PDB file of C-alpha atoms in Angstrom:
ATOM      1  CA  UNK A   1       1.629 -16.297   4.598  1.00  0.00           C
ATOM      2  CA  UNK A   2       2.521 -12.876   5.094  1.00  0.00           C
ATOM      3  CA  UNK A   3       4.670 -13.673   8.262  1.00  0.00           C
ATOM      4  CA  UNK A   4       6.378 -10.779  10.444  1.00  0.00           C
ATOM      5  CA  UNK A   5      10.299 -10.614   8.486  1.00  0.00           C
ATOM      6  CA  UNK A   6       8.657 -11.629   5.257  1.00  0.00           C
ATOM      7  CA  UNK A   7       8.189  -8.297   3.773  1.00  0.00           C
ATOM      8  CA  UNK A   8      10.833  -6.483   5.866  1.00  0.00           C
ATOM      9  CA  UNK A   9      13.531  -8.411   4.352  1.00  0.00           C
ATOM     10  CA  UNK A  10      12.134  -9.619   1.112  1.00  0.00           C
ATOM     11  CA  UNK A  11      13.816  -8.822  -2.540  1.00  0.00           C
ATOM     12  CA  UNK A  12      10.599  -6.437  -3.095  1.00  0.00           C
ATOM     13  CA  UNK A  13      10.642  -4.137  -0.315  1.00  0.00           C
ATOM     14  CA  UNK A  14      14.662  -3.302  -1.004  1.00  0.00           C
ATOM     15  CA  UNK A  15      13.871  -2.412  -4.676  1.00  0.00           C
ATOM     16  CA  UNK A  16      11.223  -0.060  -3.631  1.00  0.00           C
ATOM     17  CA  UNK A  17      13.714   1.488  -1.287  1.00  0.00           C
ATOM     18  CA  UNK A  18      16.119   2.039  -4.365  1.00  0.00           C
ATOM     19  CA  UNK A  19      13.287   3.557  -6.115  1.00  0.00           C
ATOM     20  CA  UNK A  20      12.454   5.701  -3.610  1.00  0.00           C
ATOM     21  CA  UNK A  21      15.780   7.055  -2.943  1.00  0.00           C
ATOM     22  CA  UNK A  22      16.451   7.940  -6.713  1.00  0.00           C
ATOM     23  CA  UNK A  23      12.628   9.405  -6.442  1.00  0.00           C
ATOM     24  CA  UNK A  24      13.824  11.924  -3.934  1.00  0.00           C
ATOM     25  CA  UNK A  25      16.699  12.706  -5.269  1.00  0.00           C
ATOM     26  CA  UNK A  26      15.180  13.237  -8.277  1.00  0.00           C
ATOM     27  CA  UNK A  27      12.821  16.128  -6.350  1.00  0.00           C
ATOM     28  CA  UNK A  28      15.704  17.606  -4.554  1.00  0.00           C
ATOM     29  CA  UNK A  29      18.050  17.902  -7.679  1.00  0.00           C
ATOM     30  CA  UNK A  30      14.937  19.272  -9.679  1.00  0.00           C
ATOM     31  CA  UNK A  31      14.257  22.271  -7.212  1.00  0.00           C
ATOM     32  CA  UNK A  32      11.282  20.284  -5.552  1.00  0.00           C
ATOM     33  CA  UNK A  33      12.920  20.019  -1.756  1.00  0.00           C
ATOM     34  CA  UNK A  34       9.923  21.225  -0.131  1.00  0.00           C
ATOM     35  CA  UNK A  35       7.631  18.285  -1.723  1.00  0.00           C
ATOM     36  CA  UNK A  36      10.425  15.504  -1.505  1.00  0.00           C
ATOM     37  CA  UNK A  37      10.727  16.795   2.245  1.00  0.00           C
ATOM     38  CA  UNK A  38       7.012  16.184   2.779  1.00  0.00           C
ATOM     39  CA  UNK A  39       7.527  12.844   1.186  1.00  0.00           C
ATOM     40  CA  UNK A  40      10.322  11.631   3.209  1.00  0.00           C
ATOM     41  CA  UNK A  41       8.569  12.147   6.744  1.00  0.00           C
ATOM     42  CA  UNK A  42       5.389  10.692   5.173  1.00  0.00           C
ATOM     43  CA  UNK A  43       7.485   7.593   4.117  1.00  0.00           C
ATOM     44  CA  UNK A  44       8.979   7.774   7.804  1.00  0.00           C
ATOM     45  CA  UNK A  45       6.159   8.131   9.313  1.00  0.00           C
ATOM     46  CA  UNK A  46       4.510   5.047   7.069  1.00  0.00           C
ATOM     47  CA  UNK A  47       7.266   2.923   8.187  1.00  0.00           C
ATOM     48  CA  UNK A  48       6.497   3.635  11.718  1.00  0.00           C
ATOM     49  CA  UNK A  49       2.830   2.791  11.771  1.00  0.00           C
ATOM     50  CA  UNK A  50       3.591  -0.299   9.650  1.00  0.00           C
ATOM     51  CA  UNK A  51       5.996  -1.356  12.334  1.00  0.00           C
ATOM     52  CA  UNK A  52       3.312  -0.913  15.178  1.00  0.00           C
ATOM     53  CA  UNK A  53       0.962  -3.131  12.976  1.00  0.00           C
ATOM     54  CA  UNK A  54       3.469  -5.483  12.178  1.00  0.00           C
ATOM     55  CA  UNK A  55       3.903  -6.331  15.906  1.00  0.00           C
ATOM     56  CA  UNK A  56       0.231  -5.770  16.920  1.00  0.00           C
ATOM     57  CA  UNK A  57      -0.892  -8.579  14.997  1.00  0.00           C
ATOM     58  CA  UNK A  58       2.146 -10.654  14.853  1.00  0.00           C
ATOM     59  CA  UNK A  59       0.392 -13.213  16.449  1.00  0.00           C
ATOM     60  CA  UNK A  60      -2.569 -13.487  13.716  1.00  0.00           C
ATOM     61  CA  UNK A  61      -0.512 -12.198  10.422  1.00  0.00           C
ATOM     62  CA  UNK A  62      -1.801 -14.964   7.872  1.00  0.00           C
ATOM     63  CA  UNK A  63      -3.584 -13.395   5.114  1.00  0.00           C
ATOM     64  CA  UNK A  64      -5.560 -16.244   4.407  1.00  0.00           C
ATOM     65  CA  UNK A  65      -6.177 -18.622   1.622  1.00  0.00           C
ATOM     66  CA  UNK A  66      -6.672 -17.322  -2.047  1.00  0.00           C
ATOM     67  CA  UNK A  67      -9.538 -18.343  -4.814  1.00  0.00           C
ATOM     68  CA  UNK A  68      -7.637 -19.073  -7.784  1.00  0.00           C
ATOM     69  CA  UNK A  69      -9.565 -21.435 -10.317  1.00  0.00           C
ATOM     70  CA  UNK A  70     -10.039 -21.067 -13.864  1.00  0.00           C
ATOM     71  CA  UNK A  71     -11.848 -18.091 -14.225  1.00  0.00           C
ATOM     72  CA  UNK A  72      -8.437 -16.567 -12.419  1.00  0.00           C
ATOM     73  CA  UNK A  73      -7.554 -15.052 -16.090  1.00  0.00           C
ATOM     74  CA  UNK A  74     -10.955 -13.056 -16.603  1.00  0.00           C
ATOM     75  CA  UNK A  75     -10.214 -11.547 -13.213  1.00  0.00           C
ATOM     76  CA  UNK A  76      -7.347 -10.538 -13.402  1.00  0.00           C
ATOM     77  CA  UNK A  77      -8.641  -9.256 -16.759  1.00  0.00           C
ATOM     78  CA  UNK A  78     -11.380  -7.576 -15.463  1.00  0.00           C
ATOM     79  CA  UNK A  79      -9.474  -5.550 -12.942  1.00  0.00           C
ATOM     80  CA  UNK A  80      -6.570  -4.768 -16.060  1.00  0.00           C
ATOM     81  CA  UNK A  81      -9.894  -3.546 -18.169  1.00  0.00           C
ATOM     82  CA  UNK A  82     -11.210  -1.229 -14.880  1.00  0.00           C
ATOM     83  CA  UNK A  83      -7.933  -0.030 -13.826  1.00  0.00           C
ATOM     84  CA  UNK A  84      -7.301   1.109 -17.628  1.00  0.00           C
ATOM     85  CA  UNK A  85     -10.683   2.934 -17.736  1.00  0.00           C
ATOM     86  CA  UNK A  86     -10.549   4.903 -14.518  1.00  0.00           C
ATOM     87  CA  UNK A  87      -6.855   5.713 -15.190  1.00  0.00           C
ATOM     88  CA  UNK A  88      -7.098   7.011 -18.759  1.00  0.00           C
ATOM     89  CA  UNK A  89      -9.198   9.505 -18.345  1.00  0.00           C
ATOM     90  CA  UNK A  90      -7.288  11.560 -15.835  1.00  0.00           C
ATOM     91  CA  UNK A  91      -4.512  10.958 -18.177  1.00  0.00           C
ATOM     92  CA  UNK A  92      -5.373  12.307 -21.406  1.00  0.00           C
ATOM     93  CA  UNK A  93      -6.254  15.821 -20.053  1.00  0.00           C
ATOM     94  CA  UNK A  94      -2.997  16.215 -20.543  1.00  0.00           C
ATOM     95  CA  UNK A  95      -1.864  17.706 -23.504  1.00  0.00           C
ATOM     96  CA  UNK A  96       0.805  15.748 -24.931  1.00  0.00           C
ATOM     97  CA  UNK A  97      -1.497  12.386 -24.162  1.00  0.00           C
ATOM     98  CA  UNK A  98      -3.408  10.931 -27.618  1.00  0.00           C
ATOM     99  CA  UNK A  99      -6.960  11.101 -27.031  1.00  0.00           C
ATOM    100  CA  UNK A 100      -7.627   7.960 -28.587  1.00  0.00           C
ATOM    101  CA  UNK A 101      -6.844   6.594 -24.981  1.00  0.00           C
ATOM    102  CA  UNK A 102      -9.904   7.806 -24.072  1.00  0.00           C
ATOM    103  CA  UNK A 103     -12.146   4.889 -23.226  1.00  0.00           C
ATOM    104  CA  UNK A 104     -15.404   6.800 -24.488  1.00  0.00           C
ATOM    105  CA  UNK A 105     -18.413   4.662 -22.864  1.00  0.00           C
ATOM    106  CA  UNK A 106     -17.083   4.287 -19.641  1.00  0.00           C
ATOM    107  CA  UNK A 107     -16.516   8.071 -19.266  1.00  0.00           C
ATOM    108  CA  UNK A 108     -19.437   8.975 -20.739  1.00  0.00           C
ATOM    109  CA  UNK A 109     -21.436   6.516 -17.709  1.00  0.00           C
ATOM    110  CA  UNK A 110     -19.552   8.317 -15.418  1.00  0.00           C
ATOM    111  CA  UNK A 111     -20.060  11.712 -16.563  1.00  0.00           C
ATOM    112  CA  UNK A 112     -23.783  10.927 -16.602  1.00  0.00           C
ATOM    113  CA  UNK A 113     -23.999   9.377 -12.693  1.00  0.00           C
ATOM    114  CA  UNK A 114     -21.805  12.232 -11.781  1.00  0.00           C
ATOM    115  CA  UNK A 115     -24.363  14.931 -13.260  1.00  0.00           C
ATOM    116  CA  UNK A 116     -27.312  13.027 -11.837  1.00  0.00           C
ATOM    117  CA  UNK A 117     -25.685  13.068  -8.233  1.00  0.00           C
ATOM    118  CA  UNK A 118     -24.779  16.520  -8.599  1.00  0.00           C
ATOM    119  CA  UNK A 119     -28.878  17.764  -9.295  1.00  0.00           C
ATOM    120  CA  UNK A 120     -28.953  16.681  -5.412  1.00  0.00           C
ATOM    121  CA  UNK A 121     -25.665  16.862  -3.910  1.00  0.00           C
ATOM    122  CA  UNK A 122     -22.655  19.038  -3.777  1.00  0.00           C
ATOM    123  CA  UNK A 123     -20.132  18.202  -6.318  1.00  0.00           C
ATOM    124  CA  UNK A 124     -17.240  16.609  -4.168  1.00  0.00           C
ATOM    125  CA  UNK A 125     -20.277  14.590  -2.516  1.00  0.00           C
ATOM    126  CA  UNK A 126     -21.371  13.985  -6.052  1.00  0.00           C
ATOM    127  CA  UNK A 127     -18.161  12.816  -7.210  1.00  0.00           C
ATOM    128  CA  UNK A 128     -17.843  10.638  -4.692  1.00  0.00           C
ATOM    129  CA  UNK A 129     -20.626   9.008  -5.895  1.00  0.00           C
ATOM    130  CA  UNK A 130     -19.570   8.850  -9.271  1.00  0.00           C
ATOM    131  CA  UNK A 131     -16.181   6.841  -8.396  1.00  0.00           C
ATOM    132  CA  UNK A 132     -17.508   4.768  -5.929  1.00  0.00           C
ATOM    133  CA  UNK A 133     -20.369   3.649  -9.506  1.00  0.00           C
ATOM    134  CA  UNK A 134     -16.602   3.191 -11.676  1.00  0.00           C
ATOM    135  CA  UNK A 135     -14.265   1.905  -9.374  1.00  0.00           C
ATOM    136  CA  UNK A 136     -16.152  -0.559  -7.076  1.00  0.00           C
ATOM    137  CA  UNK A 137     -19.664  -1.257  -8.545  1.00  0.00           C
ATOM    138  CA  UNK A 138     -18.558  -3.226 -11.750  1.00  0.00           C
ATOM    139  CA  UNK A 139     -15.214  -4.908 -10.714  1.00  0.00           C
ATOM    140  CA  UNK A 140     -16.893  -6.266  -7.363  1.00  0.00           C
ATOM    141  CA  UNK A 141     -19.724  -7.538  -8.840  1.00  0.00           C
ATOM    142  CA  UNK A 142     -17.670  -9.018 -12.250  1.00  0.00           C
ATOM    143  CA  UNK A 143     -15.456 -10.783  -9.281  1.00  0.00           C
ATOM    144  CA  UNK A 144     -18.509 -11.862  -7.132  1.00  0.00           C
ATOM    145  CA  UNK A 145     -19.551 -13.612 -10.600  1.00  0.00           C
ATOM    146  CA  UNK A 146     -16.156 -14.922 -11.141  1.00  0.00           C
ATOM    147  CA  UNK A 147     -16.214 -16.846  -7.665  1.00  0.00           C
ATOM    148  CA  UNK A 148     -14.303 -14.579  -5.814  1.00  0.00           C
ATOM    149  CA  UNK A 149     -15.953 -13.562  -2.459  1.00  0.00           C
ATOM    150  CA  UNK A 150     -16.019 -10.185  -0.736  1.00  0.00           C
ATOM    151  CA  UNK A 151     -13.824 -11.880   2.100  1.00  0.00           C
ATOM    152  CA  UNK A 152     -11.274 -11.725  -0.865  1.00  0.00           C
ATOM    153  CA  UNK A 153     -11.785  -8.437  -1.995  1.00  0.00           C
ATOM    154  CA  UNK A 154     -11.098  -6.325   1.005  1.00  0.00           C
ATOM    155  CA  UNK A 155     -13.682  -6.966   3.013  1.00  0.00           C
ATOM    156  CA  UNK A 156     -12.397  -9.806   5.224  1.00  0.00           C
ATOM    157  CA  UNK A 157     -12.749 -10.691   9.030  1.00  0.00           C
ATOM    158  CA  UNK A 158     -10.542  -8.136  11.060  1.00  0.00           C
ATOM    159  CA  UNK A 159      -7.740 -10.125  12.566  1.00  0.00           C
ATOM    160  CA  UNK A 160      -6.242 -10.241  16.180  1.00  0.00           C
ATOM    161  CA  UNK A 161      -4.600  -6.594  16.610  1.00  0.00           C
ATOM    162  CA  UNK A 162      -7.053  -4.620  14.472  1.00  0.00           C
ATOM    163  CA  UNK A 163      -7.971  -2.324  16.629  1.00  0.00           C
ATOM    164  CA  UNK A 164      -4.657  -1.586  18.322  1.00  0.00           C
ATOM    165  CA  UNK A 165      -3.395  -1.249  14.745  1.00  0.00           C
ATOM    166  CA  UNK A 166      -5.855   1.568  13.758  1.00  0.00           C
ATOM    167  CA  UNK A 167      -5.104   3.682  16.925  1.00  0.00           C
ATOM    168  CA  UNK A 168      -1.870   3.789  15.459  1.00  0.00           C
ATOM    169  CA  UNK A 169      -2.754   4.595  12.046  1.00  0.00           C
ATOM    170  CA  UNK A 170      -5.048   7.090  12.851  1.00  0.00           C
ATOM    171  CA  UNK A 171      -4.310   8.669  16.048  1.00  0.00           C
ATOM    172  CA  UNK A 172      -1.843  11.036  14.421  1.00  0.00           C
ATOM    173  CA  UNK A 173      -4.454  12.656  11.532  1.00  0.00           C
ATOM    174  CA  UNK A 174      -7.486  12.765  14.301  1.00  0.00           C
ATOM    175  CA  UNK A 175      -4.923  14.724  16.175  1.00  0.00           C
ATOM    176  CA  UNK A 176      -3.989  17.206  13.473  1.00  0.00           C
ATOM    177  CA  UNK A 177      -7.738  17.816  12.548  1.00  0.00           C
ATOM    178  CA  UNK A 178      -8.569  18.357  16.945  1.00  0.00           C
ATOM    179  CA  UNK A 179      -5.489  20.973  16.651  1.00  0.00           C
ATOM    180  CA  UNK A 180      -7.035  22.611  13.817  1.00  0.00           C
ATOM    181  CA  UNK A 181     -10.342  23.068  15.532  1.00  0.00           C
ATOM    182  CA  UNK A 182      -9.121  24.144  18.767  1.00  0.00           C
ATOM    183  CA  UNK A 183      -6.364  26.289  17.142  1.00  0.00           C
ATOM    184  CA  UNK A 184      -9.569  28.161  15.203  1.00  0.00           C
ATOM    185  CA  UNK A 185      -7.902  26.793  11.611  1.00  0.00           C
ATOM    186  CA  UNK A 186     -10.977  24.655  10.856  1.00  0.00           C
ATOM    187  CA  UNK A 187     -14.485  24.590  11.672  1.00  0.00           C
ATOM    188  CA  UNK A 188     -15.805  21.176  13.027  1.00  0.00           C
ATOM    189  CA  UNK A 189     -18.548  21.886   9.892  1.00  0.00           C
ATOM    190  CA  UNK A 190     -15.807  22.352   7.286  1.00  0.00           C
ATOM    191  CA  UNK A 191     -14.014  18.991   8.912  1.00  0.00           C
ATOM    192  CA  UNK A 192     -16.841  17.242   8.525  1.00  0.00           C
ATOM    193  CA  UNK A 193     -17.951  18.100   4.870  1.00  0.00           C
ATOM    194  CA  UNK A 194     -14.397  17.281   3.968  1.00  0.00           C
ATOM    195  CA  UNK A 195     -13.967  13.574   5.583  1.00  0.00           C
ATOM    196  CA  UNK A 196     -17.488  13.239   4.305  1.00  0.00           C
ATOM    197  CA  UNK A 197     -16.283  14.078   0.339  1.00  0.00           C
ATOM    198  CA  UNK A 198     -13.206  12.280   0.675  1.00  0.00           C
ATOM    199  CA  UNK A 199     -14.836   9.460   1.818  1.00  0.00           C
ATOM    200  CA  UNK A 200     -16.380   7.843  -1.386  1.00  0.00           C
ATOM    201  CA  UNK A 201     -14.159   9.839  -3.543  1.00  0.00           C
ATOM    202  CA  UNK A 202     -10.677   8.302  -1.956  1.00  0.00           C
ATOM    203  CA  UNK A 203     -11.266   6.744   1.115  1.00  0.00           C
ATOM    204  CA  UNK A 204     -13.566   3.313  -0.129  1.00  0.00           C
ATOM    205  CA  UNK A 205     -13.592   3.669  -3.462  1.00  0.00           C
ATOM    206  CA  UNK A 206      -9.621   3.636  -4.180  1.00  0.00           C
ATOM    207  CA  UNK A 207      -9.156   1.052  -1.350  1.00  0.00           C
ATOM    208  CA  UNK A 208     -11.837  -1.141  -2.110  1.00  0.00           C
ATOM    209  CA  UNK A 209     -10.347  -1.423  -6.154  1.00  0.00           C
ATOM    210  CA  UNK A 210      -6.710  -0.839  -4.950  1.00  0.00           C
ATOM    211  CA  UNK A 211      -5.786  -2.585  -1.283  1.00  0.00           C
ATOM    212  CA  UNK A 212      -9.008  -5.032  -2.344  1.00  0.00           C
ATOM    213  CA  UNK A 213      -9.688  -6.339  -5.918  1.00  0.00           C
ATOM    214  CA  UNK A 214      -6.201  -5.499  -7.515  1.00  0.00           C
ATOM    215  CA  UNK A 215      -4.307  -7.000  -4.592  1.00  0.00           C
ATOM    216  CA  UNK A 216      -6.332  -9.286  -3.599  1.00  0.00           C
ATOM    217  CA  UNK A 217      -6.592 -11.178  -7.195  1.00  0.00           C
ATOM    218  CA  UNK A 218      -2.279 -10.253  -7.608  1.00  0.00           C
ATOM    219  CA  UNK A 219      -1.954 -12.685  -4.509  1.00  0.00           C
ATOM    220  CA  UNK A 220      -3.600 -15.203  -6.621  1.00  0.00           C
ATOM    221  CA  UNK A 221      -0.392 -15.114  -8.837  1.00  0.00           C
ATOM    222  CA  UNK A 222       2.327 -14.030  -6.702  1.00  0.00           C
ATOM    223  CA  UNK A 223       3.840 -13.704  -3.388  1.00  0.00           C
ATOM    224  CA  UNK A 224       2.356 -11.804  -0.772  1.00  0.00           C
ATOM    225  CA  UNK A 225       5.222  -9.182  -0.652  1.00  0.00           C
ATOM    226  CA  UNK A 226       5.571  -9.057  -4.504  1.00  0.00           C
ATOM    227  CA  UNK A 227       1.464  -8.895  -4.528  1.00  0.00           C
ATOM    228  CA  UNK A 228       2.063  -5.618  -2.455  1.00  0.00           C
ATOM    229  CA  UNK A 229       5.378  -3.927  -4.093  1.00  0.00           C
ATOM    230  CA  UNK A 230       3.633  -4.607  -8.178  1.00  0.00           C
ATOM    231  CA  UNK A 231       0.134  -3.368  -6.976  1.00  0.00           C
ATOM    232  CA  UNK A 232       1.770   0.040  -5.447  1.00  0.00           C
ATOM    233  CA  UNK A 233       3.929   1.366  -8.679  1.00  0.00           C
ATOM    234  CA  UNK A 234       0.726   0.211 -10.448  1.00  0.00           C
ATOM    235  CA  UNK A 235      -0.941   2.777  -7.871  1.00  0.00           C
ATOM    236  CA  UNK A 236       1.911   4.834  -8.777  1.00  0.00           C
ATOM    237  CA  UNK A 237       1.177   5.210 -12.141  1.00  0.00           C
ATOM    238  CA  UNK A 238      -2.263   5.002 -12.259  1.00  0.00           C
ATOM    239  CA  UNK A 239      -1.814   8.752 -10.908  1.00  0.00           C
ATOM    240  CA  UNK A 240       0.014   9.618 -14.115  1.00  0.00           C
ATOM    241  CA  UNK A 241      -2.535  12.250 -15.337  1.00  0.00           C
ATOM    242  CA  UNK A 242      -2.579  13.844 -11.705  1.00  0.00           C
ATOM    243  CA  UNK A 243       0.971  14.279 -11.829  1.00  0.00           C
ATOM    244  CA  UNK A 244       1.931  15.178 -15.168  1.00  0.00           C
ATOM    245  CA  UNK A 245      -0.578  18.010 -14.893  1.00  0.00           C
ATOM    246  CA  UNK A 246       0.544  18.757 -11.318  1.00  0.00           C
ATOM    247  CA  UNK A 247       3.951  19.484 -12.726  1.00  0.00           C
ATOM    248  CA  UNK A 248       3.261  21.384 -16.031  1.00  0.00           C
ATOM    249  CA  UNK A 249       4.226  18.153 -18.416  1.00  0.00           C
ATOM    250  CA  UNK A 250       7.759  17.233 -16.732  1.00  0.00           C
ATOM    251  CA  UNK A 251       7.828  13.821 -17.028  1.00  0.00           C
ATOM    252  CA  UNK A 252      10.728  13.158 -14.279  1.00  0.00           C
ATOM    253  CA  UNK A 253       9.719  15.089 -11.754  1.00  0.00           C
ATOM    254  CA  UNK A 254       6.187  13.538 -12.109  1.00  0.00           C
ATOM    255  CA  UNK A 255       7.234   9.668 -12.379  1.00  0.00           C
ATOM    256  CA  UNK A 256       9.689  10.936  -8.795  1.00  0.00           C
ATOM    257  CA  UNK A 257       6.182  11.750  -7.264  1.00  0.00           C
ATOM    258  CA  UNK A 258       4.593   9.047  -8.399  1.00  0.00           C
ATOM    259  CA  UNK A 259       6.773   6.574  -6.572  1.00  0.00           C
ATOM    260  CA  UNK A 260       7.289   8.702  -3.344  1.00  0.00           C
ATOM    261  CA  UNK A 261       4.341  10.056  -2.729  1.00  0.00           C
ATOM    262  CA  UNK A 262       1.668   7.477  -4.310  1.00  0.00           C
ATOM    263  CA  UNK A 263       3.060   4.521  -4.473  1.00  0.00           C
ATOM    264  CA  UNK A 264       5.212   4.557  -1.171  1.00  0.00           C
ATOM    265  CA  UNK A 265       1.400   5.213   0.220  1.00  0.00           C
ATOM    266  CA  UNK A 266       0.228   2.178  -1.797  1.00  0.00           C
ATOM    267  CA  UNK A 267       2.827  -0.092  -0.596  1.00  0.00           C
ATOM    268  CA  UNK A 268       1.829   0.638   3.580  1.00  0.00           C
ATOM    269  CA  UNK A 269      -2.396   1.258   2.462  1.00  0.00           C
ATOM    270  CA  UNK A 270      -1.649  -2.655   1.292  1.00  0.00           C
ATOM    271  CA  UNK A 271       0.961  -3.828   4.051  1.00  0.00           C
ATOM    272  CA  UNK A 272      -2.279  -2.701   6.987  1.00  0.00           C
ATOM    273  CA  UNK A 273      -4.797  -4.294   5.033  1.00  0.00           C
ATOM    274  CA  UNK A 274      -2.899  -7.787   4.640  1.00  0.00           C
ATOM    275  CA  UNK A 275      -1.693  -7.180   8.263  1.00  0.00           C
ATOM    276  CA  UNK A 276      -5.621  -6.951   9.363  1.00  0.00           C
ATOM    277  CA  UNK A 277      -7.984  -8.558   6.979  1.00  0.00           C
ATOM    278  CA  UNK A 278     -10.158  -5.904   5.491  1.00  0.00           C
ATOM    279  CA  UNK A 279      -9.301  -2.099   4.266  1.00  0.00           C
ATOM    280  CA  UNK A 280     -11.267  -0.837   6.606  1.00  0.00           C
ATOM    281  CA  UNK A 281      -8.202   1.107   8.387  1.00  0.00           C
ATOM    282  CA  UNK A 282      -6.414   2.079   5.123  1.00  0.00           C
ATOM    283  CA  UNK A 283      -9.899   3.784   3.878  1.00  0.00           C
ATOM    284  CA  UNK A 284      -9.993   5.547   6.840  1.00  0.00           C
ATOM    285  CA  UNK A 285      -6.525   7.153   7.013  1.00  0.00           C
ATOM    286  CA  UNK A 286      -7.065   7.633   3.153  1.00  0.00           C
ATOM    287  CA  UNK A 287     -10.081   9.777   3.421  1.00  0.00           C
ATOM    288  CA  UNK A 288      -8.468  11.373   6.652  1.00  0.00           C
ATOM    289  CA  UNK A 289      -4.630  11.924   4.905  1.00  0.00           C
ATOM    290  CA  UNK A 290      -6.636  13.778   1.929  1.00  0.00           C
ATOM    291  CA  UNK A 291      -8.828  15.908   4.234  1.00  0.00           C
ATOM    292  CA  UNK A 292      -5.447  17.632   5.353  1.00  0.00           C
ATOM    293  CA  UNK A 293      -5.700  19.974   2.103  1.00  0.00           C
ATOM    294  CA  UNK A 294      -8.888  22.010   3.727  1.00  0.00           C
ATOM    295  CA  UNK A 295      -5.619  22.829   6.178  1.00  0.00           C
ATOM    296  CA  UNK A 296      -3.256  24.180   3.700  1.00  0.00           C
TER     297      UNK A 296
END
């Protein structure tokens, strides 16, 4: 069970603090302040919300039983083989990355959903598409096959404190976006169309493989804080490519963002969705956190 002072004072959670705090210091030391500023709140602000969801459902905090079974190796293979194929690619655009990592027929499917999508749909609609196909199509159904049901993957019955717990997680970004509209920043149209192409693209389809089928099946093996802390620096790095190109190929500064910015957002997307029983509410704030760039 996942009870109330099991993550808060578990082994996991105070290694991820150390990481975090050599993170930012890595960013302030290496002239990013501004970013490792942003980070900080965020992670502040992340620990807040988890704490409101931590005592909304205190009274209903069990996440459940697991399927293990024998096929519990070709699962966890599966999601190794799915997480390697949609992480790859982003990383050898990089330069310095051999592009024998390429994994060539999964990238080529891709590529070819993404340009039949795109003959009918904008492109961020039509990538959307295109990672909801790669990241949720083939693991869910290889784990429906595998005996693992949707209940297991994400998609669970909401728990007692749900819906308190998603005021809190989302009352703050709702707010931002009504302050951009009145404040003339942001049309309701251009709000729309972006929650609308971050919501395939980020919002369910990162969840769904993330907070559902890679956490879901590391519970199977592990501890349901250790599930959490292991699946976010795997979120971490699966944003290698991202980051490496974000910061022109330095390798420090990029592993620093990679712990706090995605994986400290990992660690609370999986915390709410043990907390609650589905990823419902982490899809939402994801789709709603990355929407914030049409307000930069």
């Amino acid at each position: 069970m996942l009870r109330a002072r099991s993550l808060v004072l578990s082994p996991p959670l105070a290694g991820f603090a150390v990481l975090f705090a050599a993170a930012e210091a890595v960013k302030f030391l290496r002239g990013d302040a501004l970013w490792g500023t942003i980070d900080l709140v965020l992670a502040v602000l992340l620990a807040f919300v988890c704490a409101l969801t931590r005592w909304f459902t205190r009274d209903d905090a069990s996440p459940g039983p697991v399927t293990r079974g024998r096929a519990l190796p070709l699962q966890l293979l599966a999601c190794a083989v799915v997480l390697a194929a949609t992480g790859l690619g982003p990383l050898v655009t990089y330069h310095d990355v051999p592009s024998w990592l390429h994994v060539p027929l999964w990238d080529s499917a891709r590529r070819a959903i993404f340009d039949a999508a795109a003959r009918f749909a904008p492109l961020p609609i039509a990538n959307g598409i295109a990672n909801f196909s790669a990241y949720c199509l083939p693991i869910g159904a290889v784990l429906l096959v595998l005996g693992v049901p949707l209940g297991q993957q994400g998609l669970g019955k909401f728990r007692k404190g749900s819906v308190a717990s998603a005021v809190a997680w989302l009352a703050l970004p709702l707010g931002v976006f009504a302050y951009a509209w009145f404040a003339g920043r942001a049309s309701p149209i251009s709000i729309a169309y972006a929650w609308l192409s971050n919501f395939l693209q980020n919002g369910v389809s990162e969840e769904f493989l993330w907070r559902g089928a890679v956490l879901g099946r590391l519970r199977a093996v592990m501890k349901p804080e250790y599930a959490i802390f292991v699946q976010a620096l795997l979120f971490g790095a699966w944003h290698a490519g991202a980051d490496l190109n974000a910061y022109h190929g330095d390798a420090l500064n990029a592993a620093a963002d990679m712990v706090a910015s995605q994986a400290t957002f990992g660690l609370a997307a999986a915390y709410v969705t043990l907390r609650t029983g589905n990823i419902a509410i982490a899809s939402a704030f994801h789709l709603l956190f990355d929407s914030m760039q049409i307000l930069q």
